[in-house]
Tab-separated table of C-alpha atoms in Angstrom:
chain	number	residue	atom	x	y	z
M	295	UNK	CA	0.000	0.000	0.000
M	296	UNK	CA	2.879	2.362	0.794
M	297	UNK	CA	4.397	1.666	-2.615
M	298	UNK	CA	1.034	2.284	-4.347
M	299	UNK	CA	0.618	5.705	-2.717
M	300	UNK	CA	4.207	6.840	-3.343
M	301	UNK	CA	4.653	10.043	-5.344
M	302	UNK	CA	6.215	9.557	-8.823
M	303	UNK	CA	9.893	10.350	-8.933
M	304	UNK	CA	11.014	13.465	-10.822
M	305	UNK	CA	13.156	13.326	-13.969
M	306	UNK	CA	16.618	12.013	-13.297
M	307	UNK	CA	15.597	9.193	-10.900
M	308	UNK	CA	17.012	5.677	-11.023
M	309	UNK	CA	14.329	4.374	-13.377
M	310	UNK	CA	14.325	7.085	-16.098
M	311	UNK	CA	17.299	9.375	-16.051
M	312	UNK	CA	17.390	12.935	-17.361
M	313	UNK	CA	19.660	11.684	-20.155
M	314	UNK	CA	17.037	9.146	-21.263
M	315	UNK	CA	14.317	11.813	-21.213
M	316	UNK	CA	16.467	14.098	-23.356
M	317	UNK	CA	17.316	11.239	-25.729
M	318	UNK	CA	13.633	10.419	-26.240
M	319	UNK	CA	12.816	14.115	-26.819
M	320	UNK	CA	15.622	14.354	-29.388
M	321	UNK	CA	14.362	11.244	-31.191
M	322	UNK	CA	10.797	12.557	-31.303
M	323	UNK	CA	12.011	15.947	-32.576
M	324	UNK	CA	14.634	14.966	-35.147
M	325	UNK	CA	14.469	11.161	-35.549
M	326	UNK	CA	17.888	11.379	-37.273
M	327	UNK	CA	16.604	10.908	-40.816
M	328	UNK	CA	13.758	8.492	-40.073
M	329	UNK	CA	10.458	9.525	-41.599
M	330	UNK	CA	8.282	9.593	-38.496
M	331	UNK	CA	5.192	11.775	-38.207
M	332	UNK	CA	6.581	13.426	-35.086
M	333	UNK	CA	9.671	14.551	-36.977
M	334	UNK	CA	7.589	15.935	-39.837
M	335	UNK	CA	5.362	17.893	-37.471
M	336	UNK	CA	8.341	19.182	-35.510
M	337	UNK	CA	10.010	20.274	-38.741
M	338	UNK	CA	6.907	22.194	-39.784
M	339	UNK	CA	6.764	23.954	-36.423
M	340	UNK	CA	10.460	24.792	-36.592
M	341	UNK	CA	10.167	26.117	-40.144
M	342	UNK	CA	7.248	28.379	-39.212
M	343	UNK	CA	9.214	29.715	-36.264
M	344	UNK	CA	12.290	30.344	-38.428
M	345	UNK	CA	10.291	32.288	-41.004
M	346	UNK	CA	8.517	34.389	-38.358
M	347	UNK	CA	11.744	35.296	-36.536
M	348	UNK	CA	13.588	36.035	-39.793
M	349	UNK	CA	10.836	38.354	-40.942
M	350	UNK	CA	10.573	40.148	-37.602
M	351	UNK	CA	14.328	40.755	-37.261
M	352	UNK	CA	14.580	41.975	-40.858
M	353	UNK	CA	11.701	44.425	-40.545
M	354	UNK	CA	12.905	45.675	-37.159
M	355	UNK	CA	16.385	46.225	-38.605
M	356	UNK	CA	14.973	48.270	-41.480
M	357	UNK	CA	12.861	50.387	-39.103
M	358	UNK	CA	15.910	50.843	-36.867
M	359	UNK	CA	17.818	51.932	-39.963
M	360	UNK	CA	15.282	54.669	-40.727
M	361	UNK	CA	15.430	55.778	-37.091
M	362	UNK	CA	19.244	55.881	-37.159
M	363	UNK	CA	19.356	57.784	-40.446
M	364	UNK	CA	16.867	60.271	-39.079
M	365	UNK	CA	18.940	60.873	-35.954
M	366	UNK	CA	22.480	60.637	-37.311
M	367	UNK	CA	22.200	61.782	-40.920
M	368	UNK	CA	19.249	64.155	-41.322
M	369	UNK	CA	19.465	65.722	-37.857
M	370	UNK	CA	23.214	66.207	-38.271
M	371	UNK	CA	22.553	68.333	-41.363
M	372	UNK	CA	19.612	70.427	-40.176
M	373	UNK	CA	19.900	72.815	-37.223
M	374	UNK	CA	18.592	71.521	-33.923
M	375	UNK	CA	17.328	75.024	-33.070
M	376	UNK	CA	17.007	78.130	-35.233
M	377	UNK	CA	16.804	81.434	-33.364
M	378	UNK	CA	15.553	84.242	-35.606
M	379	UNK	CA	14.617	87.884	-35.249
M	380	UNK	CA	11.490	89.383	-36.745
M	381	UNK	CA	13.715	91.985	-38.433
M	382	UNK	CA	16.810	89.807	-38.747
M	383	UNK	CA	19.760	89.742	-36.353
M	384	UNK	CA	21.973	92.775	-37.043
M	385	UNK	CA	24.324	92.233	-34.077
M	386	UNK	CA	24.525	88.474	-34.505
M	387	UNK	CA	28.089	88.092	-33.198
M	388	UNK	CA	27.237	89.355	-29.717
M	389	UNK	CA	24.028	87.286	-29.657
M	390	UNK	CA	25.975	84.201	-30.773
M	391	UNK	CA	28.449	84.681	-27.936
M	392	UNK	CA	25.591	84.973	-25.465
M	393	UNK	CA	23.964	81.768	-26.745
M	394	UNK	CA	27.256	79.867	-26.696
M	395	UNK	CA	27.433	80.410	-22.926
M	396	UNK	CA	24.434	78.118	-22.408
M	397	UNK	CA	25.708	74.800	-20.950
M	398	UNK	CA	23.632	72.667	-23.347
M	399	UNK	CA	24.746	74.484	-26.509
M	400	UNK	CA	27.440	72.841	-28.605
M	401	UNK	CA	27.711	75.264	-31.538
M	402	UNK	CA	26.199	78.480	-32.903
M	403	UNK	CA	26.347	79.367	-36.617
M	404	UNK	CA	24.837	82.343	-38.496
M	405	UNK	CA	22.612	81.857	-41.540
M	406	UNK	CA	20.648	83.871	-44.052
M	407	UNK	CA	17.399	82.528	-45.524
M	408	UNK	CA	15.891	83.882	-48.742
M	409	UNK	CA	13.600	82.839	-51.571
M	410	UNK	CA	15.506	81.983	-54.727
M	411	UNK	CA	14.766	81.139	-58.334
M	412	UNK	CA	17.438	79.600	-60.568
M	413	UNK	CA	17.533	79.770	-64.352
M	414	UNK	CA	19.592	77.667	-66.709
M	415	UNK	CA	18.548	77.901	-70.314
M	416	UNK	CA	14.850	77.149	-70.377
M	417	UNK	CA	14.853	75.353	-67.014
M	418	UNK	CA	13.580	77.109	-63.899
M	419	UNK	CA	13.706	75.900	-60.295
M	420	UNK	CA	12.526	77.579	-57.103
M	421	UNK	CA	14.219	76.809	-53.797
M	422	UNK	CA	14.669	78.189	-50.326
M	423	UNK	CA	18.180	79.647	-50.412
M	424	UNK	CA	20.587	79.595	-47.507
M	425	UNK	CA	23.624	81.694	-46.808
M	426	UNK	CA	26.138	79.828	-44.647
M	427	UNK	CA	29.572	80.512	-43.223
M	428	UNK	CA	32.078	78.385	-45.159
M	429	UNK	CA	34.971	78.866	-42.737
M	430	UNK	CA	36.661	75.638	-41.564
M	431	UNK	CA	35.265	75.954	-38.031
M	432	UNK	CA	31.652	76.553	-39.145
M	433	UNK	CA	31.713	73.955	-41.943
M	434	UNK	CA	32.395	71.099	-39.542
M	435	UNK	CA	28.659	70.878	-38.853
M	436	UNK	CA	25.502	71.351	-40.860
M	437	UNK	CA	24.949	71.071	-44.608
M	438	UNK	CA	28.486	71.961	-45.646
M	439	UNK	CA	29.887	69.086	-43.583
M	440	UNK	CA	28.375	66.696	-46.156
M	441	UNK	CA	30.659	68.050	-48.910
M	442	UNK	CA	33.957	66.418	-49.743
M	443	UNK	CA	37.095	68.409	-48.776
M	444	UNK	CA	37.794	69.196	-52.446
M	445	UNK	CA	34.226	70.408	-53.079
M	446	UNK	CA	34.226	72.497	-49.899
M	447	UNK	CA	37.575	74.084	-50.834
M	448	UNK	CA	36.277	74.904	-54.313
M	449	UNK	CA	33.165	76.541	-52.875
M	450	UNK	CA	35.231	78.459	-50.337
M	451	UNK	CA	37.563	79.821	-53.032
M	452	UNK	CA	34.768	81.080	-55.303
M	453	UNK	CA	33.113	84.272	-54.072
M	454	UNK	CA	30.144	83.685	-56.385
M	455	UNK	CA	30.057	79.964	-55.625
M	456	UNK	CA	26.866	77.981	-55.227
M	457	UNK	CA	26.059	74.587	-53.717
M	458	UNK	CA	22.945	72.878	-55.058
M	459	UNK	CA	21.212	69.760	-53.824
M	460	UNK	CA	21.554	66.805	-56.189
M	461	UNK	CA	17.826	66.811	-56.982
M	462	UNK	CA	17.784	70.523	-57.851
M	463	UNK	CA	20.937	70.235	-59.991
M	464	UNK	CA	19.477	67.234	-61.819
M	465	UNK	CA	16.237	69.032	-62.626
M	466	UNK	CA	18.215	71.992	-63.952
M	467	UNK	CA	20.597	69.741	-65.848
M	468	UNK	CA	23.509	71.571	-64.200
M	469	UNK	CA	26.963	70.190	-63.455
M	470	UNK	CA	29.887	71.571	-61.456
M	471	UNK	CA	31.369	74.600	-63.199
M	472	UNK	CA	28.138	75.694	-64.926
M	473	UNK	CA	26.909	79.260	-64.554
M	474	UNK	CA	23.340	79.854	-63.469
M	475	UNK	CA	21.197	82.931	-63.094
M	476	UNK	CA	19.901	83.550	-59.586
M	477	UNK	CA	16.785	85.682	-59.134
M	478	UNK	CA	16.038	86.964	-55.633
M	479	UNK	CA	12.745	88.847	-55.078
M	480	UNK	CA	13.088	92.065	-53.125
M	481	UNK	CA	10.661	93.722	-50.721
M	482	UNK	CA	10.406	97.383	-49.946
M	483	UNK	CA	10.009	98.740	-46.450
M	484	UNK	CA	6.267	98.135	-46.465
M	485	UNK	CA	6.593	94.491	-47.466
M	486	UNK	CA	5.484	95.031	-51.051
M	487	UNK	CA	7.352	93.409	-53.886
M	488	UNK	CA	9.897	95.564	-55.686
M	489	UNK	CA	12.398	94.937	-58.476
M	490	UNK	CA	14.004	91.524	-58.247
M	491	UNK	CA	17.764	91.121	-58.199
M	492	UNK	CA	19.548	89.100	-60.848
M	493	UNK	CA	22.912	87.529	-60.055
M	494	UNK	CA	25.216	85.192	-61.936
M	495	UNK	CA	26.555	82.323	-59.822
M	496	UNK	CA	28.769	79.355	-60.593
M	497	UNK	CA	27.923	75.845	-59.411
M	498	UNK	CA	30.835	74.924	-57.135
M	499	UNK	CA	29.533	71.658	-55.734
M	500	UNK	CA	26.552	69.314	-55.748
M	501	UNK	CA	25.278	68.179	-52.362
M	502	UNK	CA	24.436	64.462	-52.256
M	503	UNK	CA	23.273	63.409	-48.814
M	504	UNK	CA	20.833	60.703	-49.879
M	505	UNK	CA	18.107	62.559	-47.962
M	506	UNK	CA	15.182	64.842	-48.734
M	507	UNK	CA	17.537	67.820	-48.370
M	508	UNK	CA	18.910	67.052	-51.838
M	509	UNK	CA	15.601	68.187	-53.338
M	510	UNK	CA	15.575	71.739	-52.002
M	511	UNK	CA	19.061	72.893	-50.986
M	512	UNK	CA	20.768	75.971	-52.421
M	513	UNK	CA	23.688	77.437	-50.461
M	514	UNK	CA	25.557	80.694	-51.038
M	515	UNK	CA	28.282	82.393	-49.059
M	516	UNK	CA	26.953	84.147	-45.972
M	517	UNK	CA	28.026	87.670	-46.985
M	518	UNK	CA	26.676	87.301	-50.539
M	519	UNK	CA	23.336	85.976	-49.281
M	520	UNK	CA	23.031	88.786	-46.721
M	521	UNK	CA	23.623	91.335	-49.484
M	522	UNK	CA	20.989	89.745	-51.732
M	523	UNK	CA	18.493	89.550	-48.867
M	524	UNK	CA	19.066	93.221	-48.024
M	525	UNK	CA	20.207	92.573	-44.459
M	526	UNK	CA	23.156	95.021	-44.595
M	527	UNK	CA	25.677	92.837	-42.808
M	528	UNK	CA	23.136	91.177	-40.556
M	529	UNK	CA	21.778	87.636	-40.748
M	530	UNK	CA	18.356	86.010	-40.663
M	531	UNK	CA	19.149	84.037	-37.553
M	532	UNK	CA	21.456	81.637	-35.747
M	533	UNK	CA	21.576	77.868	-36.083
M	534	UNK	CA	22.182	76.198	-32.731
M	535	UNK	CA	23.484	72.681	-32.178
M	536	UNK	CA	22.828	71.181	-28.739
M	537	UNK	CA	24.045	68.114	-26.878
M	538	UNK	CA	20.675	66.391	-26.397
M	539	UNK	CA	18.589	66.643	-29.576
M	540	UNK	CA	15.420	65.641	-27.700
M	541	UNK	CA	15.694	68.594	-25.308
M	542	UNK	CA	15.253	71.266	-27.988
M	543	UNK	CA	11.990	72.708	-26.622
M	544	UNK	CA	13.477	73.612	-23.242
M	545	UNK	CA	16.808	74.847	-24.582
M	546	UNK	CA	15.134	76.922	-27.310
M	547	UNK	CA	12.845	78.589	-24.777
M	548	UNK	CA	15.769	79.382	-22.468
M	549	UNK	CA	17.822	80.852	-25.316
M	550	UNK	CA	14.991	83.186	-26.361
M	551	UNK	CA	14.428	84.266	-22.748
M	552	UNK	CA	18.066	85.387	-22.537
M	553	UNK	CA	17.746	87.570	-25.669
M	554	UNK	CA	16.150	90.988	-26.119
M	555	UNK	CA	12.499	91.122	-27.276
M	556	UNK	CA	11.872	90.430	-30.942
M	557	UNK	CA	13.353	86.909	-31.197
M	558	UNK	CA	11.715	83.508	-31.587
M	559	UNK	CA	12.952	79.952	-32.015
M	560	UNK	CA	12.103	76.930	-34.109
M	561	UNK	CA	13.465	73.435	-33.638
M	562	UNK	CA	13.804	70.217	-35.604
M	563	UNK	CA	10.750	68.694	-33.927
M	564	UNK	CA	8.597	71.345	-35.568
M	565	UNK	CA	10.082	70.688	-39.006
M	566	UNK	CA	10.836	66.949	-38.844
M	567	UNK	CA	9.092	65.821	-35.652
M	568	UNK	CA	6.069	64.361	-37.431
M	569	UNK	CA	8.338	62.237	-39.614
M	570	UNK	CA	10.295	60.977	-36.601
M	571	UNK	CA	7.080	60.194	-34.696
M	572	UNK	CA	5.704	58.365	-37.739
M	573	UNK	CA	8.844	56.209	-37.902
M	574	UNK	CA	8.540	55.336	-34.215
M	575	UNK	CA	4.822	54.563	-34.506
M	576	UNK	CA	5.385	52.396	-37.593
M	577	UNK	CA	8.119	50.485	-35.785
M	578	UNK	CA	5.888	49.805	-32.779
M	579	UNK	CA	2.898	48.731	-34.886
M	580	UNK	CA	5.000	46.476	-37.115
M	581	UNK	CA	6.620	44.928	-34.023
M	582	UNK	CA	3.215	44.103	-32.528
M	583	UNK	CA	2.040	42.649	-35.828
M	584	UNK	CA	5.098	40.476	-36.339
M	585	UNK	CA	5.222	39.321	-32.711
M	586	UNK	CA	1.692	38.060	-33.313
M	587	UNK	CA	3.108	36.009	-36.194
M	588	UNK	CA	5.563	34.438	-33.745
M	589	UNK	CA	2.611	33.738	-31.432
M	590	UNK	CA	0.871	31.956	-34.320
M	591	UNK	CA	4.031	29.925	-34.897
M	592	UNK	CA	4.053	29.020	-31.203
M	593	UNK	CA	0.396	27.979	-31.445
M	594	UNK	CA	1.488	25.734	-34.304
M	595	UNK	CA	3.845	24.088	-31.819
M	596	UNK	CA	0.826	23.311	-29.592
M	597	UNK	CA	-1.127	21.660	-32.407
M	598	UNK	CA	1.936	19.770	-33.631
M	599	UNK	CA	2.769	18.389	-30.192
M	600	UNK	CA	-0.841	17.374	-29.578
M	601	UNK	CA	-0.665	15.322	-32.791
M	602	UNK	CA	2.696	13.913	-31.701
M	603	UNK	CA	1.146	12.858	-28.385
M	604	UNK	CA	-1.649	11.132	-30.279
M	605	UNK	CA	0.849	9.453	-32.612
M	606	UNK	CA	3.118	8.325	-29.754
M	607	UNK	CA	0.509	7.261	-27.224
M	608	UNK	CA	1.573	3.624	-27.688
M	609	UNK	CA	5.184	4.557	-26.843
M	610	UNK	CA	3.939	6.559	-23.867
M	611	UNK	CA	1.985	3.574	-22.542
M	612	UNK	CA	5.046	1.315	-22.861
M	613	UNK	CA	7.250	3.857	-21.096
M	614	UNK	CA	4.737	4.094	-18.261
M	615	UNK	CA	4.650	0.305	-17.862
M	616	UNK	CA	8.466	0.268	-17.771
M	617	UNK	CA	8.430	2.631	-14.794
M	618	UNK	CA	8.355	6.142	-16.266
M	619	UNK	CA	6.300	8.532	-14.168
M	620	UNK	CA	3.761	11.039	-15.461
M	621	UNK	CA	6.326	13.735	-14.759
M	622	UNK	CA	8.887	11.919	-16.924
M	623	UNK	CA	6.438	11.808	-19.827
M	624	UNK	CA	5.563	15.495	-19.384
M	625	UNK	CA	9.245	16.464	-19.437
M	626	UNK	CA	9.750	14.614	-22.727
M	627	UNK	CA	7.267	16.883	-24.510
M	628	UNK	CA	8.336	20.047	-22.701
M	629	UNK	CA	11.875	19.331	-23.869
M	630	UNK	CA	10.589	18.673	-27.373
M	631	UNK	CA	8.955	22.114	-27.410
M	632	UNK	CA	12.173	23.634	-26.051
M	633	UNK	CA	14.232	21.897	-28.767
M	634	UNK	CA	11.881	23.187	-31.474
M	635	UNK	CA	12.209	26.657	-29.980
M	636	UNK	CA	15.993	26.405	-29.647
M	637	UNK	CA	16.558	25.307	-33.240
M	638	UNK	CA	13.967	27.736	-34.601
M	639	UNK	CA	15.386	30.666	-32.645
M	640	UNK	CA	18.994	29.898	-33.573
M	641	UNK	CA	18.321	29.484	-37.296
M	642	UNK	CA	15.742	32.274	-37.372
M	643	UNK	CA	18.081	34.788	-35.723
M	644	UNK	CA	20.934	33.770	-38.018
M	645	UNK	CA	18.779	34.048	-41.155
M	646	UNK	CA	17.262	37.316	-39.928
M	647	UNK	CA	20.657	38.942	-39.367
M	648	UNK	CA	22.036	37.708	-42.696
M	649	UNK	CA	18.937	38.822	-44.606
M	650	UNK	CA	18.996	42.223	-42.883
M	651	UNK	CA	22.606	42.783	-43.907
M	652	UNK	CA	21.825	41.707	-47.479
M	653	UNK	CA	18.616	43.720	-47.927
M	654	UNK	CA	20.265	47.029	-49.003
M	655	UNK	CA	22.271	45.282	-51.726
M	656	UNK	CA	19.260	43.235	-52.815
M	657	UNK	CA	17.083	46.332	-53.122
M	658	UNK	CA	19.819	48.234	-54.977
M	659	UNK	CA	20.265	45.309	-57.379
M	660	UNK	CA	16.525	45.074	-57.943
M	661	UNK	CA	16.343	48.817	-58.640
M	662	UNK	CA	19.147	48.476	-61.167
M	663	UNK	CA	17.528	45.460	-62.806
M	664	UNK	CA	14.069	47.041	-63.079
M	665	UNK	CA	15.401	50.555	-63.724
M	666	UNK	CA	12.988	51.793	-61.080
M	667	UNK	CA	13.724	53.632	-57.836
M	668	UNK	CA	11.725	52.298	-54.888
M	669	UNK	CA	12.792	55.080	-52.521
M	670	UNK	CA	12.950	58.628	-53.818
M	671	UNK	CA	13.669	61.661	-51.649
M	672	UNK	CA	10.663	63.309	-53.310
M	673	UNK	CA	8.566	61.053	-51.062
M	674	UNK	CA	10.834	59.350	-48.504
M	675	UNK	CA	13.357	60.941	-46.116
M	676	UNK	CA	16.239	58.926	-47.635
M	677	UNK	CA	16.927	57.536	-51.102
M	678	UNK	CA	18.151	54.111	-49.977
M	679	UNK	CA	16.984	51.328	-47.692
M	680	UNK	CA	18.828	51.733	-44.388
M	681	UNK	CA	19.447	48.826	-42.016
M	682	UNK	CA	20.642	48.818	-38.419
M	683	UNK	CA	20.822	45.397	-36.740
M	684	UNK	CA	20.616	45.853	-32.976
M	685	UNK	CA	21.817	42.920	-30.814
M	686	UNK	CA	19.206	43.854	-28.213
M	687	UNK	CA	16.388	43.351	-30.717
M	688	UNK	CA	17.800	39.986	-31.821
M	689	UNK	CA	18.047	38.803	-28.208
M	690	UNK	CA	14.555	40.089	-27.397
M	691	UNK	CA	12.950	38.392	-30.391
M	692	UNK	CA	14.828	35.143	-29.748
M	693	UNK	CA	14.032	35.148	-26.038
M	694	UNK	CA	10.318	35.826	-26.539
M	695	UNK	CA	10.048	33.177	-29.263
M	696	UNK	CA	11.820	30.559	-27.131
M	697	UNK	CA	9.642	31.334	-24.106
M	698	UNK	CA	6.501	31.033	-26.256
M	699	UNK	CA	7.591	27.625	-27.522
M	700	UNK	CA	8.264	26.324	-24.015
M	701	UNK	CA	4.914	27.621	-22.759
M	702	UNK	CA	3.189	26.175	-25.824
M	703	UNK	CA	4.554	22.729	-24.951
M	704	UNK	CA	2.993	22.659	-21.484
M	705	UNK	CA	-0.542	21.747	-22.589
M	706	UNK	CA	0.519	18.788	-24.810
M	707	UNK	CA	2.902	17.648	-22.059
M	708	UNK	CA	0.136	17.620	-19.452
M	709	UNK	CA	-2.140	15.803	-21.858
M	710	UNK	CA	0.522	13.148	-22.456
M	711	UNK	CA	1.095	12.761	-18.716
M	712	UNK	CA	-2.622	12.070	-18.136
M	713	UNK	CA	-2.845	9.203	-20.638
M	714	UNK	CA	-3.895	5.885	-19.044
M	715	UNK	CA	-1.382	3.230	-20.202
M	716	UNK	CA	-3.693	0.252	-19.541
M	717	UNK	CA	-6.497	1.720	-21.639
M	718	UNK	CA	-4.116	2.552	-24.523
M	719	UNK	CA	-2.563	-0.926	-24.558
M	720	UNK	CA	-6.029	-2.508	-24.440
M	721	UNK	CA	-7.161	-0.394	-27.431
M	722	UNK	CA	-4.045	-1.301	-29.442
M	723	UNK	CA	-4.430	-5.000	-28.579
M	724	UNK	CA	-8.038	-5.019	-29.712
């Protein structure tokens, strides 16, 4: 009676060792080339898991790439904060020194903004012109930092030099060295339009950043732009670079408070914030969607293991008669789910990383083959497909997928443990 009421021993006892449990789970999962139903079902579950993880890692890497390009490429070219005066900034040097004293400010650069129209033959393009300081210290940041040293030196040496975005230059059919006619509208003191100014400029360099800035950029020397804009030695405002790009609202407000009345600030969140928020929202929504695909793959593990339990109920009955406890049987199928998860996660993460790294080249090759550009800066913020594989994302996806597979194996394992061996053997005998 004492023996009949004894609690079944856990895995690793003298009757069925942990090694034997693992060996049975391995045979049910892989079968080492034998065409068993359990192996086929396990392979299907593993394949579904691999595809889901590969897809999720690839899409996350692409979304991370857009986020990185937004932060490191676009936001390195546009000013974090622009402080402007309603009537320009005539004494900009003293105001720049005052702003540079702020502890969160990294750099302060003057700029002139003006409306511009360029003519070349019968081609006409309108842009928002910028006058920037081309000195070595100022050109380390902002738009001019995207130029090659040779192009920057050429622009610096030409007093009537011009830098055009690649998209603008292409629409005008202009190349480096061409002369273009610049038309700048003028306003009288009352704000009414007066005679426009015509200037001849030479294209010193073409700006190719691979971003939307290529479609609208036109840069002149600061002094020349100030003269055309009628600022008489002043500037339109000051471009401010700060240490924490997400703290622009506070820093911009503090900078304006330290200036005389008549100044206001704009920051990158007002000009590009919607785009950045859209990228973040898309990443979150896509992550939820693709994690649900992994959940479906894990549910496939449940259905597969239930069928395996049904297929192997004769083996389970024999194991029980040989002394295996219900716990031993349950561990066999939990380990089978863990093995499916382990193999699926390992191969899925590997395939996901490799596919992510290959996606830019694949897209570029497909564009070349079809002679069609999938990403144009007329519509998208960058003209290429960026990718940034983050180890944290790979570990998160792999960990969640593995945990789902282990949890998915619990129900089939409990069902296998509850099978009555005598009833199964009687059914098979009859």
